[in-house]
Coordinates of C-alpha atoms and ligand atoms in Angstrom, one line a residue:
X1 CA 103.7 32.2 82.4
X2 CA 104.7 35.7 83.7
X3 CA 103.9 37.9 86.7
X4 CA 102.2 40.6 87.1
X5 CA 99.0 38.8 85.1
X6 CA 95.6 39.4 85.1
X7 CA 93.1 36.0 85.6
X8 CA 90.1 36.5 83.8
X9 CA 87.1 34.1 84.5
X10 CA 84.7 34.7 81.7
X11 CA 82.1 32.6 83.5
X12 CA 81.7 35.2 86.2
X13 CA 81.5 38.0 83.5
X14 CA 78.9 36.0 82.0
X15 CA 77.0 35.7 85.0
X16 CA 76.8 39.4 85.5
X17 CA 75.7 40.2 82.3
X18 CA 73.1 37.8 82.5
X19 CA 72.0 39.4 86.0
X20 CA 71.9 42.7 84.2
X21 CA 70.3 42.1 81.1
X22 CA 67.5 40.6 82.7
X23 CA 66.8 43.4 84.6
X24 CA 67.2 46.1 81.9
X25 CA 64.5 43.5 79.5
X26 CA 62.0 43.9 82.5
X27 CA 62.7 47.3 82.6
X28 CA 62.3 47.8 78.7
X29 CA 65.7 48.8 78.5
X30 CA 69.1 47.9 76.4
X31 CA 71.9 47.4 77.3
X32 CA 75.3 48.9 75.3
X33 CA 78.0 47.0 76.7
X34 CA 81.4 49.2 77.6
X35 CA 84.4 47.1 76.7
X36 CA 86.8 50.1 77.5
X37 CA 87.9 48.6 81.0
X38 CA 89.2 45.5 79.0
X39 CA 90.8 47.3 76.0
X40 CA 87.8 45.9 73.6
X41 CA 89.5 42.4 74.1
X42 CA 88.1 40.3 71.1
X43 CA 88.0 37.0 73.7
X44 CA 85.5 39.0 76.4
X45 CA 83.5 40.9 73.7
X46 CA 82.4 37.7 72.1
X47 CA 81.0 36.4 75.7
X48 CA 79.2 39.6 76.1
X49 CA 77.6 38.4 72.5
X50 CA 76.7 35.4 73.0
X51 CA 74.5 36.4 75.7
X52 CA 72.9 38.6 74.4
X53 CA 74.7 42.1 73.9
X54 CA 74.0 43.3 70.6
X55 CA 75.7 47.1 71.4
X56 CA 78.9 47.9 72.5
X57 CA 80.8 50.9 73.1
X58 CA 84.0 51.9 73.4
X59 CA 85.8 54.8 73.8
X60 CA 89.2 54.3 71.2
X61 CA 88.9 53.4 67.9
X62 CA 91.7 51.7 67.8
X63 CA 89.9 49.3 70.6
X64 CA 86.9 48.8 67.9
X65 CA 88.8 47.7 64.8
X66 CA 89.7 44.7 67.2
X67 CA 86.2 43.5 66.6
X68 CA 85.3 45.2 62.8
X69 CA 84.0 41.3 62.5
X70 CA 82.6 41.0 64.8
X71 CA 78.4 40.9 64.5
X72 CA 77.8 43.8 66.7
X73 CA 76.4 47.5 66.8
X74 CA 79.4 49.5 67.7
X75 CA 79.5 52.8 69.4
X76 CA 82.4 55.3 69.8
X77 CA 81.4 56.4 73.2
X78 CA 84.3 59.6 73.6
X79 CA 83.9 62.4 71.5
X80 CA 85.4 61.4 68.2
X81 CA 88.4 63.5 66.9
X82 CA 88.0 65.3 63.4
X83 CA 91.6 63.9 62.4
X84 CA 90.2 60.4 62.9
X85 CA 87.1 60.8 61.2
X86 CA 87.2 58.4 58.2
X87 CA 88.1 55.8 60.8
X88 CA 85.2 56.6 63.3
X89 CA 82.9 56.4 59.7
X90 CA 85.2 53.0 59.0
X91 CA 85.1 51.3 62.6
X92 CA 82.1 52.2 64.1
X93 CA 78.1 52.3 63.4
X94 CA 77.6 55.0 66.0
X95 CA 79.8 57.5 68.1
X96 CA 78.3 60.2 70.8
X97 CA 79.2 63.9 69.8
X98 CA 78.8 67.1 70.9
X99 CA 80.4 69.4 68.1
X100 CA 78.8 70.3 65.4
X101 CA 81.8 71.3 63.4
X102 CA 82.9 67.3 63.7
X103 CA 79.4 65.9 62.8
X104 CA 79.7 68.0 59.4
X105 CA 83.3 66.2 59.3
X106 CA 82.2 63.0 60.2
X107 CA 79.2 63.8 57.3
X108 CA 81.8 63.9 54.4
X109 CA 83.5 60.7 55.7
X110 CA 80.5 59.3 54.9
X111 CA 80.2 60.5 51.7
X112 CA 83.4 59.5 50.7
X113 CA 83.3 56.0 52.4
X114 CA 79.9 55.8 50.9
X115 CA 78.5 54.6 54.4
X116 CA 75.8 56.0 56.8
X117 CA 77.2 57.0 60.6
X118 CA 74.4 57.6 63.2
X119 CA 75.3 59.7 65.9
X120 CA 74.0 60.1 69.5
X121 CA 73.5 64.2 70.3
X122 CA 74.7 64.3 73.8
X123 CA 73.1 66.3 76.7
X124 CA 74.6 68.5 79.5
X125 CA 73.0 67.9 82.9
X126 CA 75.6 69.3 85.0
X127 CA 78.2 66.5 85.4
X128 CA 80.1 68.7 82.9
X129 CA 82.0 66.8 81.0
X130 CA 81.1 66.2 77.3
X131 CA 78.1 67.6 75.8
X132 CA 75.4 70.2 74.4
X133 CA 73.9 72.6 76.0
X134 CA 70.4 71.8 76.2
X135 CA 69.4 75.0 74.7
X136 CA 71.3 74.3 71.4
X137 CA 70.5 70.7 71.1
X138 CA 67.0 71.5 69.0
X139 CA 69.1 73.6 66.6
X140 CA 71.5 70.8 66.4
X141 CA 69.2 68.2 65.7
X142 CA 67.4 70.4 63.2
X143 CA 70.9 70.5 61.4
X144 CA 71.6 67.3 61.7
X145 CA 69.2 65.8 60.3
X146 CA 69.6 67.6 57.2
X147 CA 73.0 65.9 56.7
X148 CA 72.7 62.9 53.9
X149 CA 75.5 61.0 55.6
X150 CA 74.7 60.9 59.2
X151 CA 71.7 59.4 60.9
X152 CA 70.4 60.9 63.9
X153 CA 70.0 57.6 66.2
X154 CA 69.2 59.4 69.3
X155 CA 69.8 61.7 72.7
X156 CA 72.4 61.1 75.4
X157 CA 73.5 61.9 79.0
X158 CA 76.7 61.4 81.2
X159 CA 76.8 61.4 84.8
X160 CA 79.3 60.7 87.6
X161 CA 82.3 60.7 85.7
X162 CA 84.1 64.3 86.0
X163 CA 81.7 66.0 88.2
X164 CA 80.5 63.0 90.5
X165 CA 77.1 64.3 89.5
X166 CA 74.3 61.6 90.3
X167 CA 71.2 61.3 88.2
X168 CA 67.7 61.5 89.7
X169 CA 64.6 61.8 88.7
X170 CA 64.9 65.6 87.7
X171 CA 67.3 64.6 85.4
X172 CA 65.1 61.8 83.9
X173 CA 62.4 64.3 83.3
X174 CA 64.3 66.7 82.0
X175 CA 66.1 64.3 79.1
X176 CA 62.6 63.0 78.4
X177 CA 61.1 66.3 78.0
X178 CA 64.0 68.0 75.5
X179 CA 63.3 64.1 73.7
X180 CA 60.3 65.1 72.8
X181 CA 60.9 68.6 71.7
X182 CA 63.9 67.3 69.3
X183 CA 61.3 64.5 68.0
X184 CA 58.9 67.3 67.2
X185 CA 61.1 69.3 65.8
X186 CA 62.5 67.1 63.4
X187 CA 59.3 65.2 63.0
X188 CA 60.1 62.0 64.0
X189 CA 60.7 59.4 67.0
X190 CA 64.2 58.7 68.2
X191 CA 65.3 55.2 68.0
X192 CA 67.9 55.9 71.3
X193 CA 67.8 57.5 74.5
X194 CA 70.6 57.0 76.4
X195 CA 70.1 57.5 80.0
X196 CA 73.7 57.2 81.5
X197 CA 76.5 54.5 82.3
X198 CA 76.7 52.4 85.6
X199 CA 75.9 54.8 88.2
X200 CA 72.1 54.5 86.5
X201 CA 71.7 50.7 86.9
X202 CA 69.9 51.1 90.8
X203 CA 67.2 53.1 89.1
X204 CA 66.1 50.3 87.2
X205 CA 62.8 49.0 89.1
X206 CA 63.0 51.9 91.4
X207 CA 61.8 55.1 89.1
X208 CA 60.2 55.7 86.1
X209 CA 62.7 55.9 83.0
X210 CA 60.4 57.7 81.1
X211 CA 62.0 58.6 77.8
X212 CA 65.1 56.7 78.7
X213 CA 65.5 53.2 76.9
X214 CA 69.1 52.6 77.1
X215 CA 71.8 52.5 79.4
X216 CA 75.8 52.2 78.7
X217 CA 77.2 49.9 81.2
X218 CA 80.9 48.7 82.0
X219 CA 81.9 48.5 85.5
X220 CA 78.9 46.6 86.2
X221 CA 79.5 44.2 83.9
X222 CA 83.0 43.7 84.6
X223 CA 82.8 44.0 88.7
X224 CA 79.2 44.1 89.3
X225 CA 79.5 47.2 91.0
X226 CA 78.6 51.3 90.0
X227 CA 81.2 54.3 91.3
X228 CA 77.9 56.7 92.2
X229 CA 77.1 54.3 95.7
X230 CA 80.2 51.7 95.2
X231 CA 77.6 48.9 96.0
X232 CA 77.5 45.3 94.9
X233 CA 74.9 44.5 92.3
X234 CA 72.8 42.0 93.7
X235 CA 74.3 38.3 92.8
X236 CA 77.2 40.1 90.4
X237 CA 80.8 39.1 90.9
X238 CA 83.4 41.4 91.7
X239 CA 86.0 39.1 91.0
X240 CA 86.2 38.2 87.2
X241 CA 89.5 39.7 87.0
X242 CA 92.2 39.1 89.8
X243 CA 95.3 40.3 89.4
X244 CA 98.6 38.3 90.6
X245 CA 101.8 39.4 91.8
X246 CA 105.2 38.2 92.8
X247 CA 106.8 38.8 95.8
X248 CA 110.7 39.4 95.4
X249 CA 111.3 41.1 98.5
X250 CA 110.0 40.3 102.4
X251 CA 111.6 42.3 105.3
X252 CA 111.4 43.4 108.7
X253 CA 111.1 47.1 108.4
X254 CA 110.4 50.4 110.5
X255 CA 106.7 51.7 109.4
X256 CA 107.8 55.4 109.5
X257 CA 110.8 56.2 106.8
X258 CA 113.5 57.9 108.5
X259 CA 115.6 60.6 107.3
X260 CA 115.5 63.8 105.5
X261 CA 112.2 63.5 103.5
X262 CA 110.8 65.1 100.5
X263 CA 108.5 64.3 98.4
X264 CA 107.6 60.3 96.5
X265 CA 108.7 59.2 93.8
X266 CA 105.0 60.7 92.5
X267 CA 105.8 64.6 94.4
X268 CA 103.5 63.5 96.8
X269 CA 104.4 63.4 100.7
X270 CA 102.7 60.2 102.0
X271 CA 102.0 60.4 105.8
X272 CA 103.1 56.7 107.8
X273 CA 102.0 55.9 111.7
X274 CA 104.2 54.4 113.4
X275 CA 103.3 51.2 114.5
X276 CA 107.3 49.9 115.0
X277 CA 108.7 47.1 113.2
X278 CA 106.9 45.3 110.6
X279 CA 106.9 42.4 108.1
X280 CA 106.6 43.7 104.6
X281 CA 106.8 42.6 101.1
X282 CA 107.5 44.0 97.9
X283 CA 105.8 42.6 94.7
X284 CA 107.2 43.6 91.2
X285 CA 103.8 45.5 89.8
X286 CA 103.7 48.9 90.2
X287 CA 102.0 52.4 89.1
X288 CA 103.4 51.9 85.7
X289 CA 100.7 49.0 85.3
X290 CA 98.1 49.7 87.5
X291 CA 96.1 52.0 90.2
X292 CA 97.5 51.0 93.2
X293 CA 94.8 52.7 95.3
X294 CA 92.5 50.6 93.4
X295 CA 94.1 47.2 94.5
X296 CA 92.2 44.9 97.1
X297 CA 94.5 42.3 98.5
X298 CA 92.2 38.9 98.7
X299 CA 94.0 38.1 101.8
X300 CA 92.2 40.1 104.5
X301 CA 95.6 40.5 106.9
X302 CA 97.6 42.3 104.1
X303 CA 97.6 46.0 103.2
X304 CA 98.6 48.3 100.8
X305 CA 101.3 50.7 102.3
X306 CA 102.5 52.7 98.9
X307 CA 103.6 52.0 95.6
X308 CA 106.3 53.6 92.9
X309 CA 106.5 52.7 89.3
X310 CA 107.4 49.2 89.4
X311 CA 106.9 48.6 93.1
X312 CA 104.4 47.8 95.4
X313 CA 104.9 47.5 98.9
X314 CA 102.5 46.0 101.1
X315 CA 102.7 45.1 105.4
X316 CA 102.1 41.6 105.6
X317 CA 102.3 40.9 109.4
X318 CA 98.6 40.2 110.3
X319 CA 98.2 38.0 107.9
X320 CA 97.9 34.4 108.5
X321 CA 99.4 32.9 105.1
X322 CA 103.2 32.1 105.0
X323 CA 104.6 34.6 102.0
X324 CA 107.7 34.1 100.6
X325 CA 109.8 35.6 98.1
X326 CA 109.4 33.9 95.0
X327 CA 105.3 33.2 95.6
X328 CA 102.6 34.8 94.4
X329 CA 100.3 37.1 95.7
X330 CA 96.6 38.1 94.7
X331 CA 94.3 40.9 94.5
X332 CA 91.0 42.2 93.2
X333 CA 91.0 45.3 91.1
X334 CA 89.0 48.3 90.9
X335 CA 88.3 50.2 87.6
X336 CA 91.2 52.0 87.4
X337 CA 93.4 49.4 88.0
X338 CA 91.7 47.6 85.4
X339 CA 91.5 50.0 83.1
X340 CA 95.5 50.4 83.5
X341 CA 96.0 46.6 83.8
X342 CA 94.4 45.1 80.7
X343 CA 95.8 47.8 78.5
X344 CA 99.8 47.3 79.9
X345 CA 101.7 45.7 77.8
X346 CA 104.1 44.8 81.6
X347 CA 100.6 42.7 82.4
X348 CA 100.1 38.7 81.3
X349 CA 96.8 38.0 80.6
X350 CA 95.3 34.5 81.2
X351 CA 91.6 33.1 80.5
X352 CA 90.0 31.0 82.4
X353 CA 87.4 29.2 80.8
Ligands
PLP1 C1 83.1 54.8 80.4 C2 81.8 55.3 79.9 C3 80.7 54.6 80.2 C4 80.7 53.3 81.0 O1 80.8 53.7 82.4 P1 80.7 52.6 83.6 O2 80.8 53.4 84.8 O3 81.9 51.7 83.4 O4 79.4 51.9 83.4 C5 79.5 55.0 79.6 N1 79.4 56.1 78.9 C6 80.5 56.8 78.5 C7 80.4 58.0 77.7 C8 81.8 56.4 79.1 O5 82.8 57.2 78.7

């Protein structure tokens, strides 16, 4: 047993995918599961399987090949590189793209792996992060579905992850519309139309999908919450994975550092109020392993003052618990710490089953 360590109740990531995959099948939609926030841990994807996920995505390869056994559609969700692409061909069914150049490459891994690879043509609405242009994509497709080693599974869309860009209804429309000029253009139906990752789960029930039939979902599975609105999912938890510290320092100290100042240990130049002397605490967990401004502390009279590296330093003097050096300390997470958590090699991890 060893601190920092992440507590992982796969009951209450079951529970939210059963919340959310009940409303996606009344909604006529699918769900691919996003295992990136967990590094593709083998243990959590075979819960999201055995109820009921049958698509996952992930953003590293090296994250897939933890679950080549796996009985799963698997989807490289970032961009694939050219210099990997006998392993994206290898690791994974599916992978989103918006190069040309690296469908051609991902084309002849094919051919030489002897193996088909479907790709999902992604879309620029305006988030701008990866994608087509949506007056190229018809072109693309065209191409595309020329090539005798690539399948094309489908259209794609990204929102709220560089540009904070919500989707709507004018974005629905406009996916659905270029779906069915690539359809007639190649002659065909698509098999997926993917309409966007968490920050699309409150339109389920609320507007008309039209086109779109799948959605790519992570946070919400993992926290029960979207980054778009920050809200709950109705009867999701947000506490499947708490993260626990250990205190090895607890001090009266002056809120305001004193002294010449420059900048943190981060070149940053943190502003403090004074608010006089105060009890703090130091647990050994820092930047290194996580997002501190993603931590939560679970007891309401702590908060977070700052963190370095390996250090995070918290005012515990509202709080009504006893803290001592040498005891623990716990927290909810946000995605980033998460993200940074499951993926340190600093962090324990422990099921709880
Ligand atoms: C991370 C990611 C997702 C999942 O996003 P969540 O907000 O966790 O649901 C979906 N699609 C792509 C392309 C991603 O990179």
């Amino acid at each position: 047993m060893s601190y920092p360590k992440i507590k992982i109740d796969l009951d209450k990531i079951k529970n939210n995918i059963n919340i959310i995959l009940k409303k996606a099948q009344e909604n006529n939609i699918d769900i691919m599961g996003v295992t990136k926030g967990f590094a593709c841990e083998p243990e959590i994807v075979k819960v999201f399987l055995e109820n009921g996920i049958k698509m996952v995505g992930d953003s590293r390869i090296i994250n897939l090949k933890k679950i080549q056994n796996l009985d799963l559609i698997k989807v490289l969700i970032r961009i694939p590189m050219i210099s990997t692409a006998l392993e994206v061909v290898k690791y994974s069914d599916i992978s989103l793209n918006s190069e040309i150049k690296t469908i051609e490459e991902l084309n002849k891994a094919g051919k030489k792996l002897n193996k088909t690879h479907g790709v999902i043509l992604m879309v620029e609405q305006g988030d701008l992060r990866e994608g087509f242009l949506p007056e190229e994509i018809l072109e693309v497709a065209y191409e595309v579905e020329k090539m005798k080693n690539i399948n094309l599974e489908g259209i794609g869309t990204n929102f709220t992850c560089v540009g904070g860009v919500i989707p709507d209804s004018n974005k629905i429309f406009q996916l659905s519309q270029l779906t069915e000029k690539v359809e007639e253009k190649i002659g065909r139906k698509l098999k997926i139309i993917s309409g966007g990752n968490s920050s699309s789960y409150h339109q389920l029930g609320e507007v008309d999908l039209k086109r779109i039939n799948n959605l790519r979902i992570g946070e919400g599975i993992l926290l029960g919450r979207e980054t778009a609105f920050g809200e709950n999912i109705l009867g999701t938890k947000d506490d499947g994975f708490i993260l626990e510290g250990e205190i090895i320092e607890i001090k009266e100290k002056e809120s305001v550092p004193y002294g010449r100042r420059g900048m943190d240990a981060f070149g940053k130049k943190p502003e403090f109020k004074d608010r006089g002397l105060r009890k703090r605490a130091i647990l050994a967990l820092g930047k290194q392993d996580f997002e501190c401004e993603s931590l939560y502390p679970i007891d309401k009279g702590v908060e977070i003052i700052g963190g370095s590296s390996d250090h995070l330093v918290v005012d515990i003097s509202d709080s009504k618990i006893n803290y001592e050096v040498g005891k623990t300390m716990k927290f909810k997470m946000g995605y980033g710490a998460l993200l940074r958590g499951m993926t340190s090699i600093y962090v324990d991890k422990e099921y709880k089953k």
